[in-house]
């Protein structure tokens, strides 16, 4: 399967999109897009810079007044058309995603549907956001509270969910009446181009969506420094999130930061063990372990440890590693060689500190790493302080509830946390005690368009999805009416 197998060639632009025009880099520079499964070059896209980013911001600024002035119903209709086109192009988008990102085709199809769902959800949400009338402190006055579009919103997205992370930002922004300048990850620009082409086809007016391709460092500094940008929404690593927060400080932008995680996954003695294993598989191995909400540290209580490990090992050994385009493959390549090296480094560190390798534990050549199960891992290992972002499952033993809560919370991250138990009291108690923005109780897949997604501590600020996701793109206005 190559890029020539994409049916809708309209999705393949090899260009950025500024002010309604498909454009190249000013200096003609390009960046290559690789297939992580084969190492082959798939495409070349423009490597744009600060000047192009500035023009995109200007285009978004000029388009804002007329987009904001449309009725919510008109904006929602455009988003609904976008939603429909995303679904109609599911197979092509999924193929593009597997080609440039590596995840198994079945997962790519799922991401296209998940990504499309945000366009539908926010089209619906926008129409219900009518504001509030608050009881006033004096007679003959009224307090009116409304939400208004914040303005030009800049969006920087990662490679691990190249469509969903883009639509989860752009859909609420457009629904709210903002205009967007999007900078996708350099490793996965093709999905962003395709999704933008479909937005254009759906009737998004010129300048309302702009796409700038190229180095995050170069384009990011313009997006952060430019005073016309009122919102910066970023999904990516905590390390880059810190840089962006500092760069946005001089112009006091509204910031939404969806950053890294280091999720604990806790299995208590009273859990339904087969279900816990099934949910751990989903949480740990989806996208080859490259999700921000991945179980990074799995804690299993002594009483069910052996039973859990036996079943978990059986399921891990049944995973099929290979090119995500091939039938039956459940684990694709990692995004690049550095990611495969990081997996090896984490495994080596655990083993040196006493962990046993129950399966995997080796590189498979190229960007592939074997799904790995490690038992009896101690707390002083790399997966306890860094995201592993690979198909590596380190499992820790624990004895009691208070102890495991303390260990689970012993991290700078606070994105997601999971627990498996059949005791309702424990489920409530532990959910409250865990320091994370998202909790899965007996559930390993927690993302949906209906739910607010986001973290606490150094996993970020703000929420995406749900009824809360549009707040990042609106400002509250209070009007006191005297009569
Ligand atoms: P990354 O290295 O932080 O890059 C993310 C994006 O930021 C890319 O578009 C990148 O552009 C850009 N970037 C890099 N350095 C920049 C800088 N100095 N200034 C401005 N932009 C810059 O993260 P990643 O490796 O792509 O993604 C994996 C990370 O994302 C993980 O930590 C994961 O947990 C996190 N993530 C979080 C969520 C969430 O919702 N919380 C969801 C998905 C992923 P280039 O590609 O051009 O470098």
Short mmCIF file of C-alpha atoms and ligand atoms in Angstrom, two decimals:
data_model
loop_
_atom_site.label_atom_id
_atom_site.label_comp_id
_atom_site.label_asym_id
_atom_site.label_seq_id
_atom_site.Cartn_x
_atom_site.Cartn_y
_atom_site.Cartn_z
CA UNK A 1 0.00 0.00 0.00
CA UNK A 2 1.39 3.39 -0.99
CA UNK A 3 0.10 6.91 -1.22
CA UNK A 4 -1.05 6.09 -4.77
CA UNK A 5 -3.65 3.76 -3.29
CA UNK A 6 -5.54 6.70 -1.77
CA UNK A 7 -8.77 6.95 -3.77
CA UNK A 8 -9.57 10.60 -3.13
CA UNK A 9 -6.47 12.30 -4.54
CA UNK A 10 -7.95 15.64 -3.46
CA UNK A 11 -6.70 14.76 0.03
CA UNK A 12 -3.05 14.77 -1.08
CA UNK A 13 -1.96 18.36 -1.45
CA UNK A 14 1.71 18.48 -0.37
CA UNK A 15 1.05 22.07 0.65
CA UNK A 16 0.13 24.30 3.56
CA UNK A 17 -3.17 26.19 3.56
CA UNK A 18 -3.24 29.94 4.20
CA UNK A 19 -6.12 32.31 3.57
CA UNK A 20 -7.96 29.71 1.49
CA UNK A 21 -4.96 28.96 -0.78
CA UNK A 22 -2.74 25.87 -0.89
CA UNK A 23 0.78 27.26 -0.57
CA UNK A 24 4.44 26.24 -0.55
CA UNK A 25 7.24 27.44 1.74
CA UNK A 26 8.62 30.87 0.82
CA UNK A 27 12.10 29.42 0.31
CA UNK A 28 10.82 26.27 -1.42
CA UNK A 29 12.09 24.10 1.46
CA UNK A 30 10.49 20.76 2.19
CA UNK A 31 10.40 18.13 4.89
CA UNK A 32 10.10 14.43 4.21
CA UNK A 33 7.40 12.21 5.62
CA UNK A 34 8.53 8.66 6.40
CA UNK A 35 6.65 5.42 6.80
CA UNK A 36 7.69 4.20 10.28
CA UNK A 37 7.03 0.58 9.29
CA UNK A 38 9.34 0.53 6.28
CA UNK A 39 11.56 3.58 6.66
CA UNK A 40 10.62 4.61 3.11
CA UNK A 41 9.81 8.20 2.17
CA UNK A 42 6.08 8.67 1.57
CA UNK A 43 5.91 12.33 0.63
CA UNK A 44 7.52 15.74 0.80
CA UNK A 45 5.62 18.70 2.22
CA UNK A 46 6.64 22.34 2.57
CA UNK A 47 8.80 23.34 5.53
CA UNK A 48 7.28 26.71 6.26
CA UNK A 49 8.65 29.30 8.66
CA UNK A 50 7.86 32.37 10.72
CA UNK A 51 6.83 34.57 7.80
CA UNK A 52 4.30 32.00 6.56
CA UNK A 53 3.02 31.55 10.13
CA UNK A 54 2.58 35.33 10.40
CA UNK A 55 0.60 35.41 7.15
CA UNK A 56 -1.58 32.56 8.40
CA UNK A 57 -2.29 34.50 11.60
CA UNK A 58 -3.16 37.60 9.55
CA UNK A 59 -5.50 35.54 7.38
CA UNK A 60 -7.18 34.13 10.47
CA UNK A 61 -7.48 37.60 11.98
CA UNK A 62 -9.11 39.00 8.81
CA UNK A 63 -11.53 36.08 8.56
CA UNK A 64 -12.58 36.29 12.21
CA UNK A 65 -15.18 39.11 12.13
CA UNK A 66 -17.31 37.52 9.42
CA UNK A 67 -17.01 33.98 10.84
CA UNK A 68 -17.93 35.23 14.32
CA UNK A 69 -20.86 37.17 12.85
CA UNK A 70 -22.44 34.05 11.37
CA UNK A 71 -25.27 32.53 13.33
CA UNK A 72 -24.40 29.51 15.40
CA UNK A 73 -26.73 27.53 13.18
CA UNK A 74 -24.71 28.49 10.09
CA UNK A 75 -21.41 27.53 11.72
CA UNK A 76 -22.90 24.27 12.96
CA UNK A 77 -24.05 23.39 9.44
CA UNK A 78 -20.48 23.73 8.15
CA UNK A 79 -19.19 21.53 10.97
CA UNK A 80 -21.84 18.92 10.24
CA UNK A 81 -20.78 18.86 6.59
CA UNK A 82 -17.15 18.42 7.72
CA UNK A 83 -18.22 15.55 9.99
CA UNK A 84 -19.99 13.85 7.10
CA UNK A 85 -17.01 14.21 4.76
CA UNK A 86 -14.62 12.85 7.37
CA UNK A 87 -16.80 9.75 7.67
CA UNK A 88 -17.20 9.38 3.90
CA UNK A 89 -13.41 9.42 3.54
CA UNK A 90 -12.77 7.07 6.46
CA UNK A 91 -10.83 4.46 4.51
CA UNK A 92 -8.52 6.92 2.74
CA UNK A 93 -7.86 8.86 5.93
CA UNK A 94 -7.17 5.62 7.80
CA UNK A 95 -4.70 4.47 5.14
CA UNK A 96 -2.89 7.80 5.22
CA UNK A 97 -2.70 7.56 8.99
CA UNK A 98 -1.26 4.06 9.01
CA UNK A 99 1.22 5.04 6.30
CA UNK A 100 2.65 8.01 8.16
CA UNK A 101 1.98 7.08 11.80
CA UNK A 102 2.19 3.27 11.81
CA UNK A 103 -0.82 2.22 13.89
CA UNK A 104 -2.81 -0.82 12.71
CA UNK A 105 -5.39 0.04 10.07
CA UNK A 106 -8.26 -1.00 12.31
CA UNK A 107 -7.11 1.51 14.95
CA UNK A 108 -6.70 4.21 12.29
CA UNK A 109 -10.31 3.69 11.20
CA UNK A 110 -11.36 4.03 14.81
CA UNK A 111 -9.42 7.28 15.13
CA UNK A 112 -11.05 8.72 12.01
CA UNK A 113 -14.50 8.07 13.50
CA UNK A 114 -13.41 9.43 16.87
CA UNK A 115 -11.89 12.50 15.20
CA UNK A 116 -15.02 13.09 13.14
CA UNK A 117 -17.18 12.85 16.25
CA UNK A 118 -15.82 16.16 17.56
CA UNK A 119 -17.14 18.05 14.53
CA UNK A 120 -20.62 16.66 15.16
CA UNK A 121 -20.48 17.06 18.93
CA UNK A 122 -19.37 20.71 18.89
CA UNK A 123 -21.83 21.59 16.13
CA UNK A 124 -24.51 20.38 18.53
CA UNK A 125 -22.96 21.91 21.65
CA UNK A 126 -22.59 25.40 20.18
CA UNK A 127 -26.31 25.64 19.56
CA UNK A 128 -27.08 25.05 23.25
CA UNK A 129 -24.69 27.62 24.75
CA UNK A 130 -27.10 30.46 25.53
CA UNK A 131 -25.34 32.07 28.51
CA UNK A 132 -26.90 32.92 31.88
CA UNK A 133 -29.08 35.51 33.51
CA UNK A 134 -27.95 35.85 37.14
CA UNK A 135 -30.14 37.34 39.92
CA UNK A 136 -28.92 40.95 40.37
CA UNK A 137 -28.11 42.67 43.70
CA UNK A 138 -30.34 45.72 42.94
CA UNK A 139 -33.86 46.11 41.56
CA UNK A 140 -34.19 47.24 37.96
CA UNK A 141 -30.88 45.69 36.96
CA UNK A 142 -29.97 42.48 35.27
CA UNK A 143 -26.71 40.54 35.14
CA UNK A 144 -26.25 38.97 31.77
CA UNK A 145 -23.41 36.51 31.25
CA UNK A 146 -22.47 35.49 27.72
CA UNK A 147 -19.63 33.59 26.12
CA UNK A 148 -17.92 35.15 23.12
CA UNK A 149 -15.40 33.76 20.65
CA UNK A 150 -11.90 34.46 21.98
CA UNK A 151 -10.37 35.27 18.57
CA UNK A 152 -7.56 33.67 16.59
CA UNK A 153 -6.69 30.28 18.08
CA UNK A 154 -3.35 28.61 17.39
CA UNK A 155 -3.15 24.84 17.66
CA UNK A 156 -0.07 22.64 17.87
CA UNK A 157 -0.76 18.92 17.62
CA UNK A 158 1.22 15.67 18.14
CA UNK A 159 1.88 12.68 15.89
CA UNK A 160 0.25 9.95 17.97
CA UNK A 161 -3.37 10.90 17.12
CA UNK A 162 -2.87 13.02 14.00
CA UNK A 163 -6.56 13.49 13.21
CA UNK A 164 -8.36 13.35 16.55
CA UNK A 165 -6.04 15.84 18.29
CA UNK A 166 -6.62 18.29 15.44
CA UNK A 167 -10.41 18.02 15.30
CA UNK A 168 -10.68 18.02 19.11
CA UNK A 169 -9.26 21.56 18.95
CA UNK A 170 -10.47 22.93 15.62
CA UNK A 171 -14.11 21.82 15.98
CA UNK A 172 -14.82 23.62 19.28
CA UNK A 173 -12.84 26.66 18.10
CA UNK A 174 -14.85 26.97 14.89
CA UNK A 175 -18.12 26.22 16.65
CA UNK A 176 -17.42 29.02 19.13
CA UNK A 177 -16.68 31.48 16.30
CA UNK A 178 -12.88 31.50 16.48
CA UNK A 179 -10.56 31.10 13.52
CA UNK A 180 -7.68 28.64 13.56
CA UNK A 181 -3.99 28.39 12.69
CA UNK A 182 -2.89 24.77 12.96
CA UNK A 183 0.67 23.42 13.20
CA UNK A 184 0.64 19.60 13.05
CA UNK A 185 3.54 17.37 14.06
CA UNK A 186 6.23 17.19 11.37
CA UNK A 187 6.07 13.38 11.38
CA UNK A 188 2.35 13.27 10.46
CA UNK A 189 1.40 16.25 8.27
CA UNK A 190 -0.51 14.21 5.66
CA UNK A 191 -3.50 13.55 7.91
CA UNK A 192 -3.65 17.25 8.81
CA UNK A 193 -3.56 18.22 5.13
CA UNK A 194 -6.34 15.76 4.28
CA UNK A 195 -8.56 16.91 7.14
CA UNK A 196 -8.01 20.55 6.13
CA UNK A 197 -8.89 19.75 2.50
CA UNK A 198 -12.15 18.25 3.74
CA UNK A 199 -12.85 21.33 5.87
CA UNK A 200 -12.42 23.45 2.73
CA UNK A 201 -14.78 21.14 0.85
CA UNK A 202 -17.28 21.36 3.72
CA UNK A 203 -17.50 25.12 3.19
CA UNK A 204 -15.21 26.50 5.86
CA UNK A 205 -14.55 30.01 4.49
CA UNK A 206 -11.08 31.19 3.43
CA UNK A 207 -8.91 32.14 6.40
CA UNK A 208 -11.06 30.36 9.00
CA UNK A 209 -8.78 27.31 8.99
CA UNK A 210 -5.09 27.73 8.15
CA UNK A 211 -2.46 25.03 8.14
CA UNK A 212 1.23 25.80 8.60
CA UNK A 213 3.68 22.91 8.15
CA UNK A 214 7.25 22.86 9.43
CA UNK A 215 9.38 22.93 12.54
CA UNK A 216 7.50 23.32 15.80
CA UNK A 217 10.28 25.41 17.31
CA UNK A 218 10.25 27.95 14.46
CA UNK A 219 6.50 28.19 13.84
CA UNK A 220 5.70 27.81 17.55
CA UNK A 221 7.67 30.91 18.52
CA UNK A 222 5.66 33.04 16.08
CA UNK A 223 2.35 31.55 17.26
CA UNK A 224 3.28 32.28 20.88
CA UNK A 225 4.71 35.76 20.36
CA UNK A 226 2.13 37.18 17.96
CA UNK A 227 -0.37 39.33 19.90
CA UNK A 228 -3.14 38.61 17.38
CA UNK A 229 -3.24 35.01 18.62
CA UNK A 230 -5.57 34.97 21.63
CA UNK A 231 -5.60 31.24 22.40
CA UNK A 232 -2.83 28.67 22.20
CA UNK A 233 -3.96 25.08 22.43
CA UNK A 234 -1.20 22.51 22.54
CA UNK A 235 -1.15 18.73 22.77
CA UNK A 236 2.26 17.18 23.21
CA UNK A 237 4.97 16.61 25.74
CA UNK A 238 5.19 18.34 29.10
CA UNK A 239 8.68 19.49 28.16
CA UNK A 240 7.41 21.47 25.14
CA UNK A 241 4.32 22.60 27.08
CA UNK A 242 6.60 24.36 29.59
CA UNK A 243 8.42 26.18 26.76
CA UNK A 244 5.15 27.30 25.17
CA UNK A 245 3.70 28.52 28.47
CA UNK A 246 6.80 30.67 28.98
CA UNK A 247 6.69 31.97 25.40
CA UNK A 248 3.02 32.93 25.74
CA UNK A 249 3.50 34.80 29.00
CA UNK A 250 4.44 38.19 27.47
CA UNK A 251 1.19 38.36 25.49
CA UNK A 252 -0.99 36.72 28.23
CA UNK A 253 -2.71 34.23 25.96
CA UNK A 254 -5.42 31.84 26.97
CA UNK A 255 -3.63 28.50 27.22
CA UNK A 256 -4.92 24.97 26.89
CA UNK A 257 -2.20 22.39 27.49
CA UNK A 258 -2.80 18.66 27.01
CA UNK A 259 0.54 17.23 28.05
CA UNK A 260 2.19 13.98 28.95
CA UNK A 261 0.99 11.37 31.44
CA UNK A 262 2.28 8.50 33.52
CA UNK A 263 -0.88 6.60 34.34
CA UNK A 264 -1.09 4.12 37.19
CA UNK A 265 -3.32 1.08 36.54
CA UNK A 266 -4.27 -0.56 39.85
CA UNK A 267 -5.73 -4.06 40.17
CA UNK A 268 -7.11 -4.88 43.61
CA UNK A 269 -7.60 -8.38 45.05
CA UNK A 270 -11.37 -7.95 44.65
CA UNK A 271 -11.17 -7.20 40.90
CA UNK A 272 -12.68 -9.28 38.14
CA UNK A 273 -9.26 -10.44 36.94
CA UNK A 274 -10.08 -11.42 33.32
CA UNK A 275 -11.79 -8.06 32.87
CA UNK A 276 -8.84 -6.24 34.48
CA UNK A 277 -6.48 -7.99 32.05
CA UNK A 278 -8.67 -7.09 29.09
CA UNK A 279 -8.79 -3.42 30.12
CA UNK A 280 -5.04 -3.37 30.84
CA UNK A 281 -4.43 -4.71 27.31
CA UNK A 282 -6.51 -1.91 25.81
CA UNK A 283 -4.98 0.79 27.96
CA UNK A 284 -1.38 -0.39 27.58
CA UNK A 285 -1.08 -1.66 24.00
CA UNK A 286 -3.32 0.56 21.89
CA UNK A 287 -1.19 2.50 19.36
CA UNK A 288 1.80 0.34 20.44
CA UNK A 289 1.71 2.02 23.82
CA UNK A 290 2.03 5.51 22.37
CA UNK A 291 -0.93 7.24 23.99
CA UNK A 292 -0.81 9.91 26.66
CA UNK A 293 -3.36 7.96 28.74
CA UNK A 294 -1.50 4.63 28.48
CA UNK A 295 -1.10 2.55 31.61
CA UNK A 296 2.56 3.29 32.34
CA UNK A 297 2.79 1.60 35.76
CA UNK A 298 0.62 -1.43 36.53
CA UNK A 299 0.12 -2.18 40.24
CA UNK A 300 -1.35 -5.57 41.13
CA UNK A 301 -2.26 -6.62 44.67
CA UNK A 302 -0.52 -9.72 46.06
CA UNK A 303 -3.64 -11.91 46.23
CA UNK A 304 -4.28 -11.82 42.46
CA UNK A 305 -0.76 -11.12 41.23
CA UNK A 306 0.00 -14.59 39.85
CA UNK A 307 -3.42 -15.04 38.26
CA UNK A 308 -3.25 -11.60 36.64
CA UNK A 309 0.29 -12.14 35.34
CA UNK A 310 -0.47 -15.54 33.80
CA UNK A 311 -3.46 -14.23 31.88
CA UNK A 312 -1.76 -10.95 30.96
CA UNK A 313 1.26 -12.83 29.58
CA UNK A 314 -0.98 -15.09 27.49
CA UNK A 315 -2.75 -12.08 25.98
CA UNK A 316 0.49 -10.17 25.32
CA UNK A 317 2.06 -13.16 23.59
CA UNK A 318 -0.97 -13.33 21.28
CA UNK A 319 -0.31 -9.80 19.96
CA UNK A 320 0.88 -9.70 16.37
CA UNK A 321 3.63 -7.21 15.53
CA UNK A 322 4.05 -5.93 12.00
CA UNK A 323 3.22 -3.35 9.36
CA UNK A 324 -0.10 -1.78 10.39
CA UNK A 325 -1.36 -2.29 6.83
CA UNK A 326 -1.21 -6.09 7.15
CA UNK A 327 -4.21 -8.14 8.22
CA UNK A 328 -4.28 -9.21 11.83
CA UNK A 329 -1.48 -6.91 12.99
CA UNK A 330 -2.24 -5.50 16.43
CA UNK A 331 1.07 -3.74 17.20
CA UNK A 332 2.65 -1.50 14.60
CA UNK A 333 6.07 0.13 14.64
CA UNK A 334 7.04 2.89 17.04
CA UNK A 335 7.16 6.33 15.49
CA UNK A 336 10.95 6.39 15.06
CA UNK A 337 14.26 4.88 16.13
CA UNK A 338 14.51 7.15 19.17
CA UNK A 339 11.21 5.76 20.46
CA UNK A 340 12.46 2.16 20.03
CA UNK A 341 15.68 3.07 21.86
CA UNK A 342 13.67 4.58 24.69
CA UNK A 343 11.68 1.34 25.06
CA UNK A 344 14.95 -0.62 25.31
CA UNK A 345 16.37 1.84 27.82
CA UNK A 346 13.30 1.53 30.07
CA UNK A 347 13.35 -2.27 29.92
CA UNK A 348 17.11 -2.43 30.62
CA UNK A 349 16.73 -0.11 33.59
CA UNK A 350 13.96 -2.28 35.10
CA UNK A 351 15.95 -5.48 34.52
CA UNK A 352 19.14 -4.03 36.02
CA UNK A 353 17.11 -3.19 39.13
CA UNK A 354 15.75 -6.72 39.53
CA UNK A 355 12.69 -7.04 37.26
CA UNK A 356 12.08 -10.29 35.37
CA UNK A 357 11.19 -10.34 31.67
CA UNK A 358 8.18 -12.64 31.22
CA UNK A 359 7.90 -11.99 27.49
CA UNK A 360 9.42 -9.68 24.87
CA UNK A 361 12.20 -7.44 26.09
CA UNK A 362 13.92 -7.11 22.75
CA UNK A 363 14.07 -4.82 19.72
CA UNK A 364 12.78 -6.39 16.51
CA UNK A 365 14.68 -4.27 13.99
CA UNK A 366 13.65 -1.00 12.37
CA UNK A 367 11.24 0.86 14.63
CA UNK A 368 9.68 -2.31 16.05
CA UNK A 369 9.87 -3.37 19.68
CA UNK A 370 8.46 -6.62 21.07
CA UNK A 371 5.45 -6.34 23.40
CA UNK A 372 7.03 -6.79 26.79
CA UNK A 373 5.86 -7.90 30.23
CA UNK A 374 8.05 -7.21 33.25
CA UNK A 375 7.28 -8.61 36.69
CA UNK A 376 8.38 -7.66 40.21
CA UNK A 377 9.47 -4.19 39.16
CA UNK A 378 10.76 -1.87 41.91
CA UNK A 379 9.74 1.79 42.23
CA UNK A 380 13.15 3.22 41.44
CA UNK A 381 12.91 2.69 37.64
CA UNK A 382 12.55 4.96 34.60
CA UNK A 383 8.86 4.10 33.94
CA UNK A 384 8.05 5.58 37.36
CA UNK A 385 9.31 9.01 36.37
CA UNK A 386 8.98 9.14 32.54
CA UNK A 387 6.40 8.14 29.97
CA UNK A 388 7.59 4.92 28.33
CA UNK A 389 5.48 5.43 25.18
CA UNK A 390 6.09 1.87 23.99
CA UNK A 391 4.51 -1.61 24.27
CA UNK A 392 6.22 -2.28 27.59
CA UNK A 393 4.18 -3.26 30.66
CA UNK A 394 6.04 -3.04 33.98
CA UNK A 395 4.03 -4.67 36.78
CA UNK A 396 4.56 -3.78 40.44
CA UNK A 397 3.27 -5.65 43.50
CA UNK A 398 1.40 -3.94 46.30
CA UNK A 399 -0.11 -4.88 49.63
CA UNK A 400 -2.72 -2.34 50.70
CA UNK A 401 -4.90 0.47 49.45
CA UNK A 402 -3.23 3.42 51.15
CA UNK A 403 0.20 2.26 50.06
CA UNK A 404 -0.80 1.95 46.39
CA UNK A 405 -2.54 5.34 46.33
CA UNK A 406 0.64 6.96 47.64
CA UNK A 407 2.78 5.18 45.04
CA UNK A 408 0.32 5.94 42.23
CA UNK A 409 0.32 9.65 43.06
CA UNK A 410 4.09 9.87 43.35
CA UNK A 411 4.57 11.53 39.95
CA UNK A 412 4.59 15.02 38.47
CA UNK A 413 1.91 13.83 36.02
CA UNK A 414 -1.85 13.71 36.57
CA UNK A 415 -3.60 12.89 33.31
CA UNK A 416 -5.34 9.54 33.77
CA UNK A 417 -5.45 6.75 36.36
CA UNK A 418 -7.22 3.38 36.39
CA UNK A 419 -8.43 1.01 39.07
CA UNK A 420 -10.09 -2.37 38.93
CA UNK A 421 -12.28 -3.46 41.84
CA UNK A 422 -15.75 -4.87 42.47
CA UNK A 423 -16.11 -2.99 45.75
CA UNK A 424 -18.14 0.17 45.16
CA UNK A 425 -16.85 1.86 48.31
CA UNK A 426 -13.28 1.27 47.25
CA UNK A 427 -14.01 2.46 43.72
CA UNK A 428 -15.34 5.76 45.07
CA UNK A 429 -12.64 6.21 47.72
CA UNK A 430 -9.72 5.47 45.44
CA UNK A 431 -11.15 7.51 42.53
CA UNK A 432 -11.27 10.51 44.83
CA UNK A 433 -7.77 9.93 46.17
CA UNK A 434 -6.04 9.52 42.83
CA UNK A 435 -4.50 12.73 41.51
CA UNK A 436 -5.58 12.69 37.86
CA UNK A 437 -7.98 14.52 35.58
CA UNK A 438 -9.45 11.26 34.26
CA UNK A 439 -10.24 8.07 36.18
CA UNK A 440 -11.22 4.74 34.63
CA UNK A 441 -12.94 2.32 37.02
CA UNK A 442 -12.84 -1.18 35.50
CA UNK A 443 -12.43 0.60 32.14
CA UNK A 444 -9.22 1.08 30.18
CA UNK A 445 -10.53 3.22 27.30
CA UNK A 446 -11.73 6.53 28.66
CA UNK A 447 -11.81 8.94 25.68
CA UNK A 448 -15.00 10.01 23.96
CA UNK A 449 -16.36 13.23 22.53
CA UNK A 450 -18.93 13.44 25.35
CA UNK A 451 -16.37 13.46 28.19
CA UNK A 452 -13.98 16.22 29.32
CA UNK A 453 -10.42 15.14 28.57
CA UNK A 454 -7.46 16.72 30.33
CA UNK A 455 -4.99 16.54 33.15
CA UNK A 456 -3.88 18.12 36.39
CA UNK A 457 -0.39 18.72 37.85
CA UNK A 458 2.19 18.81 35.03
CA UNK A 459 -0.14 17.00 32.63
CA UNK A 460 -1.59 20.36 31.72
CA UNK A 461 -4.54 22.68 32.04
CA UNK A 462 -7.90 23.00 30.33
CA UNK A 463 -10.24 20.35 28.97
CA UNK A 464 -11.09 19.06 25.50
CA UNK A 465 -14.36 17.44 24.53
CA UNK A 466 -17.57 17.34 26.51
CA UNK A 467 -19.55 20.45 27.30
CA UNK A 468 -16.35 21.97 28.70
CA UNK A 469 -14.26 21.76 25.55
CA UNK A 470 -15.58 24.98 24.07
CA UNK A 471 -14.64 27.04 27.12
CA UNK A 472 -11.03 27.12 25.94
CA UNK A 473 -12.12 29.12 22.87
CA UNK A 474 -14.51 31.55 24.52
CA UNK A 475 -14.26 34.47 26.90
CA UNK A 476 -16.94 35.25 29.45
CA UNK A 477 -18.57 38.66 29.13
CA UNK A 478 -20.70 40.06 31.94
CA UNK A 479 -23.09 42.89 31.10
CA UNK A 480 -24.93 44.79 33.84
CA UNK A 481 -28.20 46.11 32.43
CA UNK A 482 -29.97 48.91 34.29
CA UNK A 483 -33.58 49.73 33.36
P1 LIG B 1 6.14 16.95 21.22
O1 LIG B 1 7.54 16.61 20.90
O2 LIG B 1 5.89 17.80 22.41
O3 LIG B 1 5.54 17.62 19.89
C1 LIG B 1 4.20 17.97 19.80
C2 LIG B 1 4.05 19.11 18.84
O4 LIG B 1 4.79 20.23 19.33
C3 LIG B 1 4.56 18.85 17.43
O5 LIG B 1 3.72 19.50 16.52
C4 LIG B 1 5.93 19.51 17.44
O6 LIG B 1 6.36 19.95 16.17
C5 LIG B 1 5.66 20.70 18.32
N1 LIG B 1 6.86 21.24 18.96
C6 LIG B 1 7.99 20.60 19.33
N2 LIG B 1 8.85 21.47 19.92
C7 LIG B 1 8.24 22.68 19.91
C8 LIG B 1 8.60 23.98 20.38
N3 LIG B 1 9.78 24.21 20.97
N4 LIG B 1 7.73 24.99 20.19
C9 LIG B 1 6.54 24.77 19.59
N5 LIG B 1 6.13 23.56 19.14
C10 LIG B 1 6.98 22.53 19.29
O7 LIG B 1 5.23 15.66 21.46
P2 LIG B 1 5.06 14.43 20.51
O8 LIG B 1 6.27 13.58 20.67
O9 LIG B 1 4.63 14.82 19.15
O10 LIG B 1 3.78 13.72 21.17
C11 LIG B 1 3.87 12.88 22.22
C12 LIG B 1 3.53 13.63 23.51
O11 LIG B 1 2.22 14.16 23.42
C13 LIG B 1 3.51 12.69 24.69
O12 LIG B 1 4.12 13.32 25.79
C14 LIG B 1 2.03 12.50 24.94
O13 LIG B 1 1.73 12.11 26.25
C15 LIG B 1 1.48 13.83 24.60
N6 LIG B 1 0.04 13.75 24.28
C16 LIG B 1 -0.84 14.29 25.17
C17 LIG B 1 -2.19 14.20 24.93
C18 LIG B 1 -3.18 14.79 25.89
O14 LIG B 1 -4.32 14.96 25.49
N7 LIG B 1 -2.80 15.13 27.10
C19 LIG B 1 -2.66 13.58 23.78
C20 LIG B 1 -1.74 13.04 22.87
C21 LIG B 1 -0.38 13.15 23.15
P3 LIG B 1 7.49 19.14 15.36
O15 LIG B 1 6.89 17.83 15.05
O16 LIG B 1 7.73 20.00 14.18
O17 LIG B 1 8.68 19.03 16.27
#
